[in-house]
Short mmCIF file of C-alpha atoms in Angstrom, two decimals:
data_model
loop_
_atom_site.label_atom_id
_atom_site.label_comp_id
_atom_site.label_asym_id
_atom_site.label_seq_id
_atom_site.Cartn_x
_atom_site.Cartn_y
_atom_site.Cartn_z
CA UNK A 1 0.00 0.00 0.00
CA UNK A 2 2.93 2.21 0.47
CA UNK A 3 4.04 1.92 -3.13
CA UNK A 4 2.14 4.29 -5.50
CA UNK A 5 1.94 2.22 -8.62
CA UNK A 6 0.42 -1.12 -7.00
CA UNK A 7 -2.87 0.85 -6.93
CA UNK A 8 -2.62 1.90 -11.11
CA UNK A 9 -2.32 -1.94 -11.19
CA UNK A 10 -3.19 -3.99 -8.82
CA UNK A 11 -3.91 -7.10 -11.16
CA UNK A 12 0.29 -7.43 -11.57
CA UNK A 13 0.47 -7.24 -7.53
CA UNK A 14 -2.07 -9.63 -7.27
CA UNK A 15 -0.56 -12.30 -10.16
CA UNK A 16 3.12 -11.35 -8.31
CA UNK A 17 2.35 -11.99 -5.02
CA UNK A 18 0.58 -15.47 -5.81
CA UNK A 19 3.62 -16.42 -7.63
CA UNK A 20 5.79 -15.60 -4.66
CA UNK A 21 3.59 -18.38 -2.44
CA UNK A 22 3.12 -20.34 -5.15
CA UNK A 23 7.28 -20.48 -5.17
CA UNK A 24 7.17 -22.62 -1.98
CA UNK A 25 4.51 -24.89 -2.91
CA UNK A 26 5.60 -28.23 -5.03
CA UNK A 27 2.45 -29.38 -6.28
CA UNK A 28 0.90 -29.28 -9.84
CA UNK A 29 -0.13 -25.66 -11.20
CA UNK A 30 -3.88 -25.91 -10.72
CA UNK A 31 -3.07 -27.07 -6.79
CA UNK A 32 -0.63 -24.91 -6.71
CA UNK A 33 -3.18 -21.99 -7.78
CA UNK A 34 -5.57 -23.37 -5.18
CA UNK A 35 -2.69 -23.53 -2.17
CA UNK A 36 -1.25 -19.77 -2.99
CA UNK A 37 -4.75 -18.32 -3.12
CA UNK A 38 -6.26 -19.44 0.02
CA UNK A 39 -2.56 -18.73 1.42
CA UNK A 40 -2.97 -15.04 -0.26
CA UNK A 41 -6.32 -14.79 1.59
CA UNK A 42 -5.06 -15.81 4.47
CA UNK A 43 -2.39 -13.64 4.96
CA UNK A 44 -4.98 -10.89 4.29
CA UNK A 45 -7.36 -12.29 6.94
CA UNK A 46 -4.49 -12.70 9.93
CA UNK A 47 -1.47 -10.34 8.93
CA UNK A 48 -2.79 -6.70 8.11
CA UNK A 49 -5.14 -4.56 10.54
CA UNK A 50 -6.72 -1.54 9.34
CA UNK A 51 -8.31 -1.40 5.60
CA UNK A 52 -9.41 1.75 6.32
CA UNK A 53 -5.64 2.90 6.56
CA UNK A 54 -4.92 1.23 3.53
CA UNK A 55 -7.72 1.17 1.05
CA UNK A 56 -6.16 -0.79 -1.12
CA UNK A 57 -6.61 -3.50 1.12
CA UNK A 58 -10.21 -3.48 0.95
CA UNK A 59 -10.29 -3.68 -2.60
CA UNK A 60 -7.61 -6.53 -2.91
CA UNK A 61 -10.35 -8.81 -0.43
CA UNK A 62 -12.88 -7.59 -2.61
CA UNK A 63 -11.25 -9.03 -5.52
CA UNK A 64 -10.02 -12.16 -3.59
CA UNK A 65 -13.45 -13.29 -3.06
CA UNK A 66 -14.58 -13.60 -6.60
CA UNK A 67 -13.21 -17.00 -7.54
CA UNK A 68 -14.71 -16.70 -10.92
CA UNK A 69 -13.12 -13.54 -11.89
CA UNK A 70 -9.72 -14.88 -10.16
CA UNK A 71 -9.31 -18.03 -12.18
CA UNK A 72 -10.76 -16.48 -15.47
CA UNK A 73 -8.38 -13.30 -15.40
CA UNK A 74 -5.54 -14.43 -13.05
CA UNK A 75 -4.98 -18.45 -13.47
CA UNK A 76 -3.90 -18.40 -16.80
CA UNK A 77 -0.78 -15.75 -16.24
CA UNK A 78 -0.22 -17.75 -13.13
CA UNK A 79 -0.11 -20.75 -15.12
CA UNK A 80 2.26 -19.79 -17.60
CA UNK A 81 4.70 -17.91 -15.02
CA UNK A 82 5.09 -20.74 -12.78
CA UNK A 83 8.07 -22.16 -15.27
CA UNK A 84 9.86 -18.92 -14.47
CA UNK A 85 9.25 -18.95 -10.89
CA UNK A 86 10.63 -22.67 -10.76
CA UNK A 87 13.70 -21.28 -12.46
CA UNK A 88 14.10 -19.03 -10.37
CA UNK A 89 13.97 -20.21 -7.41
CA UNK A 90 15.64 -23.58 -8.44
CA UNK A 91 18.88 -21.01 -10.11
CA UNK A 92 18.70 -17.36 -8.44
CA UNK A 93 17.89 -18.46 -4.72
CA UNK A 94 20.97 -17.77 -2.77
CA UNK A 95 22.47 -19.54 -0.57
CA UNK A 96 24.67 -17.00 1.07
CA UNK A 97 21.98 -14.59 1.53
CA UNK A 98 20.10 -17.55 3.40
CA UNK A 99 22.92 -18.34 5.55
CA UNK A 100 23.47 -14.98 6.50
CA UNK A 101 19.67 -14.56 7.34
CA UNK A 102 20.15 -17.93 9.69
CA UNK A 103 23.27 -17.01 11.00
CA UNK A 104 22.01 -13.15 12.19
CA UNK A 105 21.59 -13.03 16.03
CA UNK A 106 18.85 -10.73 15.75
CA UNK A 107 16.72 -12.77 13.59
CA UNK A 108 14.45 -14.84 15.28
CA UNK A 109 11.07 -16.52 14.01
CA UNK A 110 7.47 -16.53 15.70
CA UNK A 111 4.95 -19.29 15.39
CA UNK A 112 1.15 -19.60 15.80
CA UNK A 113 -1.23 -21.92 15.19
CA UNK A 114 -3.44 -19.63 13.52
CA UNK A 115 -0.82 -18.80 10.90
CA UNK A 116 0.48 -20.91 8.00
CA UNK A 117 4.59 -19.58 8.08
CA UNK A 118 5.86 -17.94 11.28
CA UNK A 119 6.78 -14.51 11.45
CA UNK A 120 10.19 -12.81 10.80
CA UNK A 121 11.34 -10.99 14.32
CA UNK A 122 13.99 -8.84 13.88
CA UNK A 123 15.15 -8.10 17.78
CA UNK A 124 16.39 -5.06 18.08
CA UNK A 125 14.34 -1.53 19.19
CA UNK A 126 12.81 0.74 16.94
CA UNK A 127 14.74 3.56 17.83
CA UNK A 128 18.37 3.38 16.67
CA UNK A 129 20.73 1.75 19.27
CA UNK A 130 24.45 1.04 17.88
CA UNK A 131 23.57 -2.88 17.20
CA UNK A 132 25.34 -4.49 14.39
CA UNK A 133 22.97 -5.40 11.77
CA UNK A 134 24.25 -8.29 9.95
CA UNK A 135 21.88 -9.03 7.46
CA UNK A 136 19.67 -5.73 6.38
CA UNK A 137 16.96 -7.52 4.18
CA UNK A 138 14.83 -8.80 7.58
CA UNK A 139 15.80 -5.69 9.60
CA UNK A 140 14.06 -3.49 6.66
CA UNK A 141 11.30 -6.59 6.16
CA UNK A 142 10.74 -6.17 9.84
CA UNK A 143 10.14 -2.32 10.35
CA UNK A 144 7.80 -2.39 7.14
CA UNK A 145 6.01 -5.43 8.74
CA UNK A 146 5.59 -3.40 11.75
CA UNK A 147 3.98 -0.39 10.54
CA UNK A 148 1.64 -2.26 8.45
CA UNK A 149 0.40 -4.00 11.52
CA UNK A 150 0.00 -0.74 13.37
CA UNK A 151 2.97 -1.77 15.71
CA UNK A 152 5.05 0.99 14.63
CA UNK A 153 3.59 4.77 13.62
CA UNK A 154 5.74 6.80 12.27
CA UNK A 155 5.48 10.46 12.79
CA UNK A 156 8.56 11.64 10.56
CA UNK A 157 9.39 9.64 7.96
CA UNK A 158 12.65 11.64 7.58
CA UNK A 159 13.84 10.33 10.71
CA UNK A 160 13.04 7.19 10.39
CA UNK A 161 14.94 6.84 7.10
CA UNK A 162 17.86 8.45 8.45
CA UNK A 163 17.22 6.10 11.68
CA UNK A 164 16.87 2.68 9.31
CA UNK A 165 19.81 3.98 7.18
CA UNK A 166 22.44 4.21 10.62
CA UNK A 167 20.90 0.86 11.99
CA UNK A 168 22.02 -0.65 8.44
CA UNK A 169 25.44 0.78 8.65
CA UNK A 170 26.17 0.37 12.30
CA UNK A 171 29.66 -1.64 12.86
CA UNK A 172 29.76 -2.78 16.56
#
């Protein structure tokens, strides 16, 4: 919701954002399509509080409940994308940047039973303490996770990007 052009199109966020669950899931396209929608849904149901923040929301459910218009507009794209999701993930998934995820101290993960993945922690406060951060991609996943869920209101968003841009460079 914070990126301007998802609104102009929401039917490429929608088609992207199936193919990212739909990376995880080895299955045959059609369950596949199945498996990343309700996941999609999901998500939407449990993870994000507050449509009326973020309209956009609102009108991504509203889309996500007409299965007709979802498999008629949607499946086919999905469909024929999966090959280079596949290749993707089978030749551009590093390693390294995996390792480095596991091997951060601040990283942590939180399960529920309500939820279908647990949750990326990233321990360290929201105001900018000289902590090294060793891997910056769930440090920055975690803060916009946070304000999305309302756990984390930003006031200045100046200060919090010069804030998130010492916490990536601290050295301690």
């Amino acid at each position: 919701s914070a990126v301007p052009h998802i609104n102009a199109d929401i039917r490429q966020y929608i088609l992207r954002s199936l193919l990212a669950i739909a990376s995880k899931i080895d299955n045959n396209p059609y369950q596949r399509w199945k498996l990343a929608l309700q996941n999609l849904k999901d998500i939407l149901d449990t993870g994000f509080k507050g449509s009326e923040k973020f309209p956009i929301l609102s009108k991504l459910e509203k889309i996500l409940e007409d299965e007709k218009l979802l498999y008629n507009t949607y499946f086919s794209a999905f469909n024929n994308s999966l090959m280079i999701v596949d290749l993707a993930m089978k030749v551009f998934y590093s390693e390294t940047i995996g390792s480095k995820l596991f091997s951060d101290e601040n990283v942590s993960y939180e399960t529920s039973d309500d939820k279908v993945e647990d949750d990326l922690i990233y321990n360290v406060p929201l105001d900018f303490i000289d902590v090294k951060i060793d891997c910056p991609i769930p440090y920055l996943f975690d803060r916009m996770t946070r304000v999305l869920n309302d756990e984390y209101d930003i006031e200045d968003i100046e200060r919090e990007t010069a804030l998130n841009f010492l916490g990536l460079n601290s050295k301690t």
